[in-house]
Amino acid sequence: MDTRPIKEFCLSLGLTEVGIAPNHLPEPKEQPDICPLAAGKGPERYDLTGVLPGCRAAVVVLFPYYQEPVAGENLSLYCQFPDYHPVVRRYLEKIGAWMGQNWPESRQTAIVDTSVLAERQLAVEAGLGFVGDNECLINGTYGSYCFIGAVLTTLPLEPDAPDRGECHHCGACAQVCPGECYRSGLYDYRTCKSYLTQKKGELLPEEIAILRKTSLVFGCDECQRCCPHNARVPVTPIPEFRHGRQARLTAEELEPLTNRQFKETYGQRAFAWRGKKLLLRNLALLEPDSLKDKL
Ligand code: B12
Ligand code: SF4
Ligand code: SF4
């Protein structure tokens, strides 16, 4: 089935990085060690029909989000603008609705981040990039600063050729990583600063030491900042990511808020999903002076 009309519709929404993936993804020879924050833990990560019964393919879309760094930022770039989940979902739902209008017998469902699927792998199979040694999906134009979304469909769309490109294997990501996540040659989420800033509860002294190696209080960008594939990437063309930027979070603004006020103020921010207590914990560990009289 000709996929050009779908790609043209995506282009009319300002989405240039669009590809088609098949309904099954190749499974790795060995099951990877999977982070507890991932919804998919086993073979369901590679089977799109488990998410949409009768699924024949997926329209996979990248949402670039790069912006120039700003002085004093303490939030990871991916959570500095309004939460990407609803933004991406709105685009995907528009695409799904358009497909439903044009092929009324078809069914569609949108996924972004929270699905059981291996979304990076989905983007590789749709020809949108390759996975670098830093584990990130790297696109030829936008580097790794892209979110991945997809519309699963029952339409028999012809898959695009997978991207079999490779990163430069320059070793920069392993060198700068505060958690030394790549020391065994394979990424280990347990010491990843991004994971630790999202892990609830009391952290171990060695985990606190990792957090303190760099200044971000939520997420981590070290293995992307250093990557040569990100050296000259364009600023995001997605208008929703260019407004309402908040690059810094302070204990002063968080501390007085009730949980309800916190939800009202930050509910639309990707850094808020683990709650206020966790953010204050991270701020207390990384910027203790700002909390001196408050905790
Ligand atoms: C859990 C999770 C995390 C965890 C664990 C990350 C991890 N690397 O495992 C934590 C909280 C640490 C995290 C951090 C980040 N995350 Co995250 N995360 C997820 C989530 C929900 C699941 C990922 C997962 O299953 N991990 C387990 C590992 C084993 O699987 P994987 O990441 O898919 O990678 C495997 C495949 O790509 C496969 N593979 C690669 N090439 C090939 C080739 C073949 C042939 C085969 C068979 C397999 C294969 O091998 C990899 C390792 O096994 C996904 C959304 C989703 N549903 O996929 C988002 C997702 C991966 N995260 C995303 C983002 C943006 C980030 C951060 C950049 C945020 C930040 N700035 O802090 C960092 C990056 C850290 C890093 N270096 O990976 C984006 C990735 C965008 C991109 N361009 O890569 C995703 C896709 C969300 C989205 N929809 O946009 N994340
Ligand atoms: S920093 Fe170097 S080794 Fe790491 S992903 Fe980028 S090109 Fe590959
Ligand atoms: S996100 Fe940070 S801690 Fe995690 S692998 Fe990348 S550089 Fe290492």
mmCIF file of C-alpha atoms and ligand atoms in Angstrom:
data_model
loop_
_atom_site.group_PDB
_atom_site.id
_atom_site.type_symbol
_atom_site.label_atom_id
_atom_site.label_comp_id
_atom_site.label_asym_id
_atom_site.label_seq_id
_atom_site.Cartn_x
_atom_site.Cartn_y
_atom_site.Cartn_z
ATOM 1 C CA MET A 1 0.000 0.000 0.000
ATOM 2 C CA ASP A 2 1.327 3.437 -0.977
ATOM 3 C CA THR A 3 2.479 5.286 2.147
ATOM 4 C CA ARG A 4 3.134 8.637 0.423
ATOM 5 C CA PRO A 5 -0.263 10.229 1.235
ATOM 6 C CA ILE A 6 0.289 9.500 4.956
ATOM 7 C CA LYS A 7 3.793 11.000 4.879
ATOM 8 C CA GLU A 8 2.454 14.034 2.980
ATOM 9 C CA PHE A 9 -0.218 14.519 5.642
ATOM 10 C CA CYS A 10 2.475 14.355 8.351
ATOM 11 C CA LEU A 11 4.504 16.919 6.404
ATOM 12 C CA SER A 12 1.462 19.228 6.360
ATOM 13 C CA LEU A 13 1.642 19.103 10.198
ATOM 14 C CA GLY A 14 5.335 20.093 10.100
ATOM 15 C CA LEU A 15 6.587 16.542 10.753
ATOM 16 C CA THR A 16 9.469 15.636 8.448
ATOM 17 C CA GLU A 17 10.931 12.542 10.146
ATOM 18 C CA VAL A 18 8.347 9.854 9.411
ATOM 19 C CA GLY A 19 8.860 6.179 8.560
ATOM 20 C CA ILE A 20 6.962 2.898 8.491
ATOM 21 C CA ALA A 21 7.897 -0.033 10.742
ATOM 22 C CA PRO A 22 6.671 -3.639 10.453
ATOM 23 C CA ASN A 23 4.379 -5.208 13.094
ATOM 24 C CA HIS A 24 7.180 -7.317 14.597
ATOM 25 C CA LEU A 25 10.604 -6.018 15.574
ATOM 26 C CA PRO A 26 13.720 -8.193 15.500
ATOM 27 C CA GLU A 27 14.417 -9.520 18.988
ATOM 28 C CA PRO A 28 17.907 -9.232 20.469
ATOM 29 C CA LYS A 29 19.767 -12.554 20.899
ATOM 30 C CA GLU A 30 19.959 -12.007 24.643
ATOM 31 C CA GLN A 31 17.184 -10.369 26.650
ATOM 32 C CA PRO A 32 18.550 -7.024 27.883
ATOM 33 C CA ASP A 33 18.485 -6.040 31.528
ATOM 34 C CA ILE A 34 15.495 -3.701 31.633
ATOM 35 C CA CYS A 35 14.965 -0.650 33.831
ATOM 36 C CA PRO A 36 11.967 -0.917 36.231
ATOM 37 C CA LEU A 37 10.571 2.328 34.739
ATOM 38 C CA ALA A 38 9.984 0.563 31.377
ATOM 39 C CA ALA A 39 6.490 -0.891 30.884
ATOM 40 C CA GLY A 40 7.674 -3.762 28.652
ATOM 41 C CA LYS A 41 9.982 -6.401 30.118
ATOM 42 C CA GLY A 42 9.911 -9.399 27.727
ATOM 43 C CA PRO A 43 8.874 -10.484 24.211
ATOM 44 C CA GLU A 44 5.920 -8.045 24.285
ATOM 45 C CA ARG A 45 8.504 -5.300 23.566
ATOM 46 C CA TYR A 46 8.798 -6.521 19.958
ATOM 47 C CA ASP A 47 5.181 -7.461 19.092
ATOM 48 C CA LEU A 48 2.962 -4.584 17.941
ATOM 49 C CA THR A 49 -0.105 -6.861 17.666
ATOM 50 C CA GLY A 50 -0.061 -7.168 21.469
ATOM 51 C CA VAL A 51 -0.829 -3.421 21.671
ATOM 52 C CA LEU A 52 -3.241 -3.197 18.713
ATOM 53 C CA PRO A 53 -4.810 -6.551 17.792
ATOM 54 C CA GLY A 54 -4.604 -6.997 14.023
ATOM 55 C CA CYS A 55 -1.811 -4.393 13.735
ATOM 56 C CA ARG A 56 -0.006 -4.645 10.363
ATOM 57 C CA ALA A 57 2.447 -1.711 10.640
ATOM 58 C CA ALA A 58 3.329 1.503 12.469
ATOM 59 C CA VAL A 59 3.746 5.079 11.272
ATOM 60 C CA VAL A 60 6.710 6.190 13.392
ATOM 61 C CA VAL A 61 7.383 9.906 13.880
ATOM 62 C CA LEU A 62 10.303 11.758 15.467
ATOM 63 C CA PHE A 63 9.689 14.993 17.391
ATOM 64 C CA PRO A 64 12.963 16.979 17.545
ATOM 65 C CA TYR A 65 13.430 19.098 20.669
ATOM 66 C CA TYR A 66 16.924 20.651 20.593
ATOM 67 C CA GLN A 67 17.368 24.222 21.895
ATOM 68 C CA GLU A 68 20.484 26.194 22.835
ATOM 69 C CA PRO A 69 21.556 25.709 26.466
ATOM 70 C CA VAL A 70 20.879 28.583 28.891
ATOM 71 C CA ALA A 71 23.032 29.738 31.802
ATOM 72 C CA GLY A 72 22.106 28.300 35.197
ATOM 73 C CA GLU A 73 19.885 25.505 33.878
ATOM 74 C CA ASN A 74 19.375 22.601 36.284
ATOM 75 C CA LEU A 75 16.769 20.608 34.345
ATOM 76 C CA SER A 76 17.525 18.197 31.549
ATOM 77 C CA LEU A 77 16.658 19.669 28.154
ATOM 78 C CA TYR A 78 13.893 17.139 27.475
ATOM 79 C CA CYS A 79 11.806 18.418 30.389
ATOM 80 C CA GLN A 80 12.386 22.184 30.006
ATOM 81 C CA PHE A 81 9.292 22.840 27.854
ATOM 82 C CA PRO A 82 5.651 21.713 28.213
ATOM 83 C CA ASP A 83 5.443 17.934 28.745
ATOM 84 C CA TYR A 84 6.102 16.152 25.452
ATOM 85 C CA HIS A 85 3.645 13.310 26.133
ATOM 86 C CA PRO A 86 0.392 15.254 25.464
ATOM 87 C CA VAL A 87 2.059 17.355 22.718
ATOM 88 C CA VAL A 88 3.233 14.277 20.797
ATOM 89 C CA ARG A 89 -0.042 12.460 21.451
ATOM 90 C CA ARG A 90 -2.056 15.343 19.931
ATOM 91 C CA TYR A 91 -0.059 15.111 16.679
ATOM 92 C CA LEU A 92 -0.357 11.317 16.610
ATOM 93 C CA GLU A 93 -4.105 11.443 17.224
ATOM 94 C CA LYS A 94 -4.503 13.869 14.320
ATOM 95 C CA ILE A 95 -2.620 11.433 12.078
ATOM 96 C CA GLY A 96 -4.687 8.481 13.361
ATOM 97 C CA ALA A 97 -7.978 10.341 12.840
ATOM 98 C CA TRP A 98 -6.963 11.313 9.290
ATOM 99 C CA MET A 99 -6.088 7.683 8.505
ATOM 100 C CA GLY A 100 -9.450 6.557 9.942
ATOM 101 C CA GLN A 101 -11.290 9.057 7.719
ATOM 102 C CA ASN A 102 -9.439 7.948 4.590
ATOM 103 C CA TRP A 103 -9.590 4.201 5.294
ATOM 104 C CA PRO A 104 -12.763 3.778 7.391
ATOM 105 C CA GLU A 105 -12.241 0.015 7.798
ATOM 106 C CA SER A 106 -8.874 0.608 9.536
ATOM 107 C CA ARG A 107 -8.094 0.946 13.257
ATOM 108 C CA GLN A 108 -5.315 3.076 14.783
ATOM 109 C CA THR A 109 -3.770 3.637 18.199
ATOM 110 C CA ALA A 110 -1.114 6.145 19.293
ATOM 111 C CA ILE A 111 1.881 5.365 21.518
ATOM 112 C CA VAL A 112 4.527 7.547 23.114
ATOM 113 C CA ASP A 113 6.971 6.557 25.849
ATOM 114 C CA THR A 114 4.583 4.599 28.087
ATOM 115 C CA SER A 115 3.988 1.671 25.713
ATOM 116 C CA VAL A 116 5.411 -1.819 26.334
ATOM 117 C CA LEU A 117 7.218 -1.566 22.985
ATOM 118 C CA ALA A 118 10.937 -0.949 22.435
ATOM 119 C CA GLU A 119 10.344 2.464 20.875
ATOM 120 C CA ARG A 120 13.949 3.147 19.878
ATOM 121 C CA GLN A 121 13.985 -0.156 18.034
ATOM 122 C CA LEU A 122 10.702 0.805 16.360
ATOM 123 C CA ALA A 123 12.318 4.000 15.035
ATOM 124 C CA VAL A 124 15.348 2.042 13.746
ATOM 125 C CA GLU A 125 13.089 -0.363 11.851
ATOM 126 C CA ALA A 126 11.191 2.621 10.376
ATOM 127 C CA GLY A 127 14.494 3.902 8.922
ATOM 128 C CA LEU A 128 14.598 7.005 11.144
ATOM 129 C CA GLY A 129 18.022 6.536 12.714
ATOM 130 C CA PHE A 130 20.408 4.164 14.489
ATOM 131 C CA VAL A 131 21.071 3.409 18.151
ATOM 132 C CA GLY A 132 24.378 4.907 19.316
ATOM 133 C CA ASP A 133 26.727 3.539 21.967
ATOM 134 C CA ASN A 134 24.946 5.975 24.300
ATOM 135 C CA GLU A 135 21.764 3.871 23.733
ATOM 136 C CA CYS A 136 19.990 6.817 22.096
ATOM 137 C CA LEU A 137 18.235 6.805 18.748
ATOM 138 C CA ILE A 138 20.306 9.098 16.539
ATOM 139 C CA ASN A 139 18.698 10.718 13.492
ATOM 140 C CA GLY A 140 20.786 12.014 10.559
ATOM 141 C CA THR A 141 19.334 15.543 10.775
ATOM 142 C CA TYR A 142 18.284 16.064 14.395
ATOM 143 C CA GLY A 143 20.777 13.844 16.228
ATOM 144 C CA SER A 144 19.479 12.197 19.392
ATOM 145 C CA TYR A 145 17.430 15.167 20.638
ATOM 146 C CA CYS A 146 14.170 13.619 19.351
ATOM 147 C CA PHE A 147 11.206 11.993 21.026
ATOM 148 C CA ILE A 148 9.685 8.941 19.392
ATOM 149 C CA GLY A 149 5.964 8.511 18.775
ATOM 150 C CA ALA A 150 4.004 6.069 16.615
ATOM 151 C CA VAL A 151 0.556 5.361 15.224
ATOM 152 C CA LEU A 152 -0.047 1.607 15.093
ATOM 153 C CA THR A 153 -2.423 0.646 12.316
ATOM 154 C CA THR A 154 -4.286 -2.333 10.859
ATOM 155 C CA LEU A 155 -3.471 -1.001 7.364
ATOM 156 C CA PRO A 156 -0.948 -3.165 5.442
ATOM 157 C CA LEU A 157 1.656 -0.419 4.975
ATOM 158 C CA GLU A 158 4.948 -1.263 3.265
ATOM 159 C CA PRO A 159 7.770 -0.893 5.845
ATOM 160 C CA ASP A 160 10.691 1.416 5.075
ATOM 161 C CA ALA A 161 14.226 0.037 4.978
ATOM 162 C CA PRO A 162 15.665 -0.124 8.521
ATOM 163 C CA ASP A 163 18.490 2.247 9.348
ATOM 164 C CA ARG A 164 21.651 0.170 9.714
ATOM 165 C CA GLY A 165 23.893 3.184 10.289
ATOM 166 C CA GLU A 166 26.373 3.244 13.145
ATOM 167 C CA CYS A 167 27.680 5.865 15.496
ATOM 168 C CA HIS A 168 31.348 6.899 15.356
ATOM 169 C CA HIS A 169 32.182 4.779 18.443
ATOM 170 C CA CYS A 170 34.333 7.704 19.596
ATOM 171 C CA GLY A 171 33.943 6.769 23.273
ATOM 172 C CA ALA A 172 33.024 10.318 24.368
ATOM 173 C CA CYS A 173 29.712 9.230 25.952
ATOM 174 C CA ALA A 174 31.424 6.549 28.058
ATOM 175 C CA GLN A 175 34.102 9.039 29.097
ATOM 176 C CA VAL A 176 31.764 11.778 30.361
ATOM 177 C CA CYS A 177 29.059 9.555 31.879
ATOM 178 C CA PRO A 178 28.726 10.434 35.596
ATOM 179 C CA GLY A 179 27.415 6.938 36.377
ATOM 180 C CA GLU A 180 30.115 5.108 34.392
ATOM 181 C CA CYS A 181 27.164 3.258 32.895
ATOM 182 C CA TYR A 182 29.178 1.818 30.003
ATOM 183 C CA ARG A 183 32.093 0.380 31.978
ATOM 184 C CA SER A 184 31.110 -3.232 31.194
ATOM 185 C CA GLY A 185 30.680 -2.367 27.509
ATOM 186 C CA LEU A 186 26.887 -2.494 27.897
ATOM 187 C CA TYR A 187 24.747 0.312 29.324
ATOM 188 C CA ASP A 188 23.636 -0.293 32.936
ATOM 189 C CA TYR A 189 20.610 1.710 34.062
ATOM 190 C CA ARG A 190 21.359 1.124 37.772
ATOM 191 C CA THR A 191 24.013 3.832 37.909
ATOM 192 C CA CYS A 192 22.477 6.111 35.250
ATOM 193 C CA LYS A 193 22.014 9.597 36.705
ATOM 194 C CA SER A 194 18.818 10.045 34.706
ATOM 195 C CA TYR A 195 17.419 6.924 36.408
ATOM 196 C CA LEU A 196 18.654 7.926 39.866
ATOM 197 C CA THR A 197 17.048 11.383 39.637
ATOM 198 C CA GLN A 198 13.731 9.567 38.983
ATOM 199 C CA LYS A 199 14.164 6.732 41.483
ATOM 200 C CA LYS A 200 12.016 7.272 44.575
ATOM 201 C CA GLY A 201 13.110 6.739 48.167
ATOM 202 C CA GLU A 202 16.393 7.204 49.929
ATOM 203 C CA LEU A 203 19.465 6.911 47.736
ATOM 204 C CA LEU A 204 22.644 5.037 48.715
ATOM 205 C CA PRO A 205 25.825 7.080 49.322
ATOM 206 C CA GLU A 206 27.321 5.844 46.033
ATOM 207 C CA GLU A 207 24.132 6.889 44.190
ATOM 208 C CA ILE A 208 24.266 10.333 45.816
ATOM 209 C CA ALA A 209 27.885 10.645 44.688
ATOM 210 C CA ILE A 210 26.761 10.020 41.089
ATOM 211 C CA LEU A 211 24.002 12.624 41.374
ATOM 212 C CA ARG A 212 26.502 15.199 42.633
ATOM 213 C CA LYS A 213 28.883 14.784 39.726
ATOM 214 C CA THR A 214 26.843 17.126 37.507
ATOM 215 C CA SER A 215 24.399 19.949 38.196
ATOM 216 C CA LEU A 216 21.073 18.709 36.764
ATOM 217 C CA VAL A 217 18.377 17.919 39.345
ATOM 218 C CA PHE A 218 16.192 15.922 36.916
ATOM 219 C CA GLY A 219 17.343 13.809 33.978
ATOM 220 C CA CYS A 220 20.852 13.811 32.521
ATOM 221 C CA ASP A 221 22.166 14.998 29.157
ATOM 222 C CA GLU A 222 25.898 14.250 29.398
ATOM 223 C CA CYS A 223 25.968 11.375 26.884
ATOM 224 C CA GLN A 224 24.061 13.508 24.358
ATOM 225 C CA ARG A 225 25.854 16.840 24.885
ATOM 226 C CA CYS A 226 29.222 15.273 24.044
ATOM 227 C CA CYS A 227 28.065 13.270 21.027
ATOM 228 C CA PRO A 228 29.504 14.455 17.675
ATOM 229 C CA HIS A 229 26.206 13.505 15.990
ATOM 230 C CA ASN A 230 24.597 16.326 18.017
ATOM 231 C CA ALA A 231 27.244 18.922 17.184
ATOM 232 C CA ARG A 232 25.257 20.990 14.674
ATOM 233 C CA VAL A 233 21.642 19.954 15.059
ATOM 234 C CA PRO A 234 18.907 22.484 14.222
ATOM 235 C CA VAL A 235 16.668 24.022 16.859
ATOM 236 C CA THR A 236 13.315 22.234 17.199
ATOM 237 C CA PRO A 237 10.779 23.019 14.461
ATOM 238 C CA ILE A 238 7.903 21.958 16.805
ATOM 239 C CA PRO A 239 6.219 25.225 17.957
ATOM 240 C CA GLU A 240 4.921 23.696 21.222
ATOM 241 C CA PHE A 241 8.510 23.014 22.342
ATOM 242 C CA ARG A 242 9.601 26.593 21.678
ATOM 243 C CA HIS A 243 7.289 28.206 24.216
ATOM 244 C CA GLY A 244 7.062 28.194 27.996
ATOM 245 C CA ARG A 245 10.661 27.168 28.571
ATOM 246 C CA GLN A 246 11.686 26.606 32.202
ATOM 247 C CA ALA A 247 15.335 25.629 32.398
ATOM 248 C CA ARG A 248 15.722 25.981 36.166
ATOM 249 C CA LEU A 249 13.743 24.765 39.151
ATOM 250 C CA THR A 250 14.345 26.094 42.657
ATOM 251 C CA ALA A 251 13.520 24.909 46.137
ATOM 252 C CA GLU A 252 12.062 28.383 46.868
ATOM 253 C CA GLU A 253 9.313 27.939 44.305
ATOM 254 C CA LEU A 254 8.603 24.285 45.113
ATOM 255 C CA GLU A 255 8.752 24.199 48.869
ATOM 256 C CA PRO A 256 5.634 26.296 49.745
ATOM 257 C CA LEU A 257 3.341 24.392 47.349
ATOM 258 C CA THR A 258 0.770 21.876 48.580
ATOM 259 C CA ASN A 259 0.645 18.682 46.499
ATOM 260 C CA ARG A 260 -2.455 20.048 44.768
ATOM 261 C CA GLN A 261 -0.784 23.364 43.969
ATOM 262 C CA PHE A 262 2.253 21.438 42.739
ATOM 263 C CA LYS A 263 0.044 19.466 40.328
ATOM 264 C CA GLU A 264 -1.690 22.642 39.136
ATOM 265 C CA THR A 265 1.611 24.450 38.561
ATOM 266 C CA TYR A 266 3.794 21.668 37.188
ATOM 267 C CA GLY A 267 1.313 18.968 36.086
ATOM 268 C CA GLN A 268 2.151 19.786 32.459
ATOM 269 C CA ARG A 269 5.911 19.325 32.935
ATOM 270 C CA ALA A 270 7.769 16.075 32.290
ATOM 271 C CA PHE A 271 9.908 16.568 35.424
ATOM 272 C CA ALA A 272 6.826 16.451 37.677
ATOM 273 C CA TRP A 273 5.674 12.863 37.157
ATOM 274 C CA ARG A 274 7.547 11.468 40.187
ATOM 275 C CA GLY A 275 6.189 14.176 42.532
ATOM 276 C CA LYS A 276 7.378 17.135 44.565
ATOM 277 C CA LYS A 277 9.104 15.152 47.311
ATOM 278 C CA LEU A 278 11.547 13.572 44.885
ATOM 279 C CA LEU A 279 12.428 16.946 43.322
ATOM 280 C CA LEU A 280 13.049 18.463 46.749
ATOM 281 C CA ARG A 281 15.244 15.465 47.636
ATOM 282 C CA ASN A 282 17.311 16.041 44.488
ATOM 283 C CA LEU A 283 17.534 19.791 45.147
ATOM 284 C CA ALA A 284 18.611 19.141 48.751
ATOM 285 C CA LEU A 285 21.398 16.868 47.481
ATOM 286 C CA LEU A 286 22.555 19.128 44.662
ATOM 287 C CA GLU A 287 21.807 22.646 45.866
ATOM 288 C CA PRO A 288 21.829 22.302 49.679
ATOM 289 C CA ASP A 289 22.447 26.025 50.239
ATOM 290 C CA SER A 290 19.115 26.962 48.658
ATOM 291 C CA LEU A 291 17.311 24.805 51.251
ATOM 292 C CA LYS A 292 19.304 25.707 54.359
ATOM 293 C CA ASP A 293 16.412 27.234 56.300
ATOM 294 C CA LYS A 294 13.647 25.203 54.755
ATOM 295 C CA LEU A 295 14.173 21.475 55.398
HETATM 296 C C1 B12 B 1 12.843 3.174 30.871
HETATM 297 C C2 B12 B 1 13.273 4.351 30.027
HETATM 298 C C3 B12 B 1 14.346 5.111 30.485
HETATM 299 C C4 B12 B 1 15.220 4.661 31.659
HETATM 300 C C5 B12 B 1 16.225 3.586 31.154
HETATM 301 C C6 B12 B 1 16.919 3.984 29.855
HETATM 302 C C7 B12 B 1 17.524 2.841 29.055
HETATM 303 N N1 B12 B 1 18.433 3.210 28.187
HETATM 304 O O1 B12 B 1 17.201 1.661 29.227
HETATM 305 C C8 B12 B 1 15.886 6.001 32.089
HETATM 306 C C9 B12 B 1 15.036 6.690 33.139
HETATM 307 C C10 B12 B 1 17.317 5.902 32.608
HETATM 308 C C11 B12 B 1 15.781 6.781 30.783
HETATM 309 C C12 B12 B 1 16.629 7.811 30.450
HETATM 310 C C13 B12 B 1 16.532 8.518 29.270
HETATM 311 N N2 B12 B 1 15.516 8.481 28.387
HETATM 312 CO CO1 B12 B 1 14.144 7.104 28.405
HETATM 313 N N3 B12 B 1 12.891 5.756 28.175
HETATM 314 C C14 B12 B 1 12.606 4.670 28.817
HETATM 315 C C15 B12 B 1 11.505 3.851 28.137
HETATM 316 C C16 B12 B 1 10.189 4.097 28.882
HETATM 317 C C17 B12 B 1 11.816 2.355 28.037
HETATM 318 C C18 B12 B 1 13.234 2.070 27.530
HETATM 319 C C19 B12 B 1 13.622 0.628 27.640
HETATM 320 O O2 B12 B 1 12.840 -0.274 27.410
HETATM 321 N N4 B12 B 1 14.874 0.416 28.013
HETATM 322 C C20 B12 B 1 15.465 -0.920 28.055
HETATM 323 C C21 B12 B 1 16.547 -0.996 26.960
HETATM 324 C C22 B12 B 1 17.191 -2.378 27.053
HETATM 325 O O3 B12 B 1 15.888 -0.891 25.703
HETATM 326 P P1 B12 B 1 16.004 0.366 24.701
HETATM 327 O O4 B12 B 1 16.209 1.624 25.459
HETATM 328 O O5 B12 B 1 14.855 0.288 23.800
HETATM 329 O O6 B12 B 1 17.382 0.079 23.883
HETATM 330 C C23 B12 B 1 17.617 -1.164 23.222
HETATM 331 C C24 B12 B 1 17.241 -1.231 21.777
HETATM 332 O O7 B12 B 1 17.464 -0.006 21.134
HETATM 333 C C25 B12 B 1 18.176 -2.354 21.287
HETATM 334 N N5 B12 B 1 18.766 -2.203 19.958
HETATM 335 C C26 B12 B 1 19.495 -1.223 19.460
HETATM 336 N N6 B12 B 1 19.847 -1.440 18.226
HETATM 337 C C27 B12 B 1 19.385 -2.667 17.905
HETATM 338 C C28 B12 B 1 19.473 -3.357 16.713
HETATM 339 C C29 B12 B 1 18.853 -4.614 16.644
HETATM 340 C C30 B12 B 1 18.916 -5.335 15.373
HETATM 341 C C31 B12 B 1 18.167 -5.155 17.779
HETATM 342 C C32 B12 B 1 17.519 -6.472 17.714
HETATM 343 C C33 B12 B 1 18.092 -4.392 18.980
HETATM 344 C C34 B12 B 1 18.702 -3.171 19.006
HETATM 345 O O8 B12 B 1 19.284 -2.381 22.163
HETATM 346 C C35 B12 B 1 19.131 -1.402 23.156
HETATM 347 C C36 B12 B 1 19.733 -1.964 24.401
HETATM 348 O O9 B12 B 1 19.306 -3.281 24.621
HETATM 349 C C37 B12 B 1 11.512 4.480 26.690
HETATM 350 C C38 B12 B 1 10.164 4.447 25.964
HETATM 351 C C39 B12 B 1 9.918 3.049 25.382
HETATM 352 N N7 B12 B 1 8.757 2.511 25.636
HETATM 353 O O10 B12 B 1 10.772 2.501 24.710
HETATM 354 C C40 B12 B 1 12.031 5.911 26.944
HETATM 355 C C41 B12 B 1 12.993 6.542 25.898
HETATM 356 C C42 B12 B 1 13.984 5.487 25.486
HETATM 357 N N8 B12 B 1 13.678 7.581 26.650
HETATM 358 C C43 B12 B 1 13.916 8.639 25.983
HETATM 359 C C44 B12 B 1 14.694 9.735 26.459
HETATM 360 C C45 B12 B 1 14.576 11.042 25.727
HETATM 361 C C46 B12 B 1 15.555 9.563 27.560
HETATM 362 C C47 B12 B 1 16.672 10.503 28.048
HETATM 363 C C48 B12 B 1 17.449 11.196 26.935
HETATM 364 C C49 B12 B 1 16.056 11.549 29.032
HETATM 365 C C50 B12 B 1 17.089 12.355 29.810
HETATM 366 N N9 B12 B 1 17.652 13.389 29.196
HETATM 367 O O11 B12 B 1 17.374 12.072 30.952
HETATM 368 C C51 B12 B 1 17.564 9.532 28.860
HETATM 369 C C52 B12 B 1 18.646 8.865 28.017
HETATM 370 C C53 B12 B 1 19.480 7.882 28.820
HETATM 371 C C54 B12 B 1 20.124 6.811 27.954
HETATM 372 N N10 B12 B 1 21.393 6.977 27.627
HETATM 373 O O12 B12 B 1 19.437 5.857 27.545
HETATM 374 C C55 B12 B 1 13.373 8.534 24.563
HETATM 375 C C56 B12 B 1 14.545 8.203 23.617
HETATM 376 C C57 B12 B 1 14.770 9.202 22.528
HETATM 377 C C58 B12 B 1 15.998 8.840 21.704
HETATM 378 N N11 B12 B 1 16.288 9.689 20.747
HETATM 379 O O13 B12 B 1 16.660 7.839 21.926
HETATM 380 C C59 B12 B 1 12.349 7.346 24.689
HETATM 381 C C60 B12 B 1 12.212 6.463 23.451
HETATM 382 C C61 B12 B 1 10.960 7.971 25.022
HETATM 383 C C62 B12 B 1 10.284 8.547 23.780
HETATM 384 N N12 B12 B 1 9.196 7.932 23.314
HETATM 385 O O14 B12 B 1 10.736 9.515 23.197
HETATM 386 N N13 B12 B 1 14.798 6.283 29.997
HETATM 387 S S1 SF4 B 2 29.468 10.000 21.804
HETATM 388 FE FE1 SF4 B 2 30.601 8.821 20.253
HETATM 389 S S2 SF4 B 2 30.417 6.670 20.934
HETATM 390 FE FE2 SF4 B 2 28.862 7.839 22.034
HETATM 391 S S3 SF4 B 2 27.005 7.640 20.787
HETATM 392 FE FE3 SF4 B 2 28.017 9.544 20.134
HETATM 393 S S4 SF4 B 2 29.347 8.918 18.411
HETATM 394 FE FE4 SF4 B 2 28.739 7.056 19.491
HETATM 395 S S1 SF4 B 3 22.006 9.827 30.890
HETATM 396 FE FE1 SF4 B 3 23.858 10.492 32.059
HETATM 397 S S2 SF4 B 3 24.262 8.870 33.554
HETATM 398 FE FE2 SF4 B 3 22.802 8.037 32.038
HETATM 399 S S3 SF4 B 3 24.073 7.037 30.523
HETATM 400 FE FE3 SF4 B 3 23.828 9.130 29.776
HETATM 401 S S4 SF4 B 3 25.572 10.259 30.642
HETATM 402 FE FE4 SF4 B 3 25.442 8.323 31.753
#
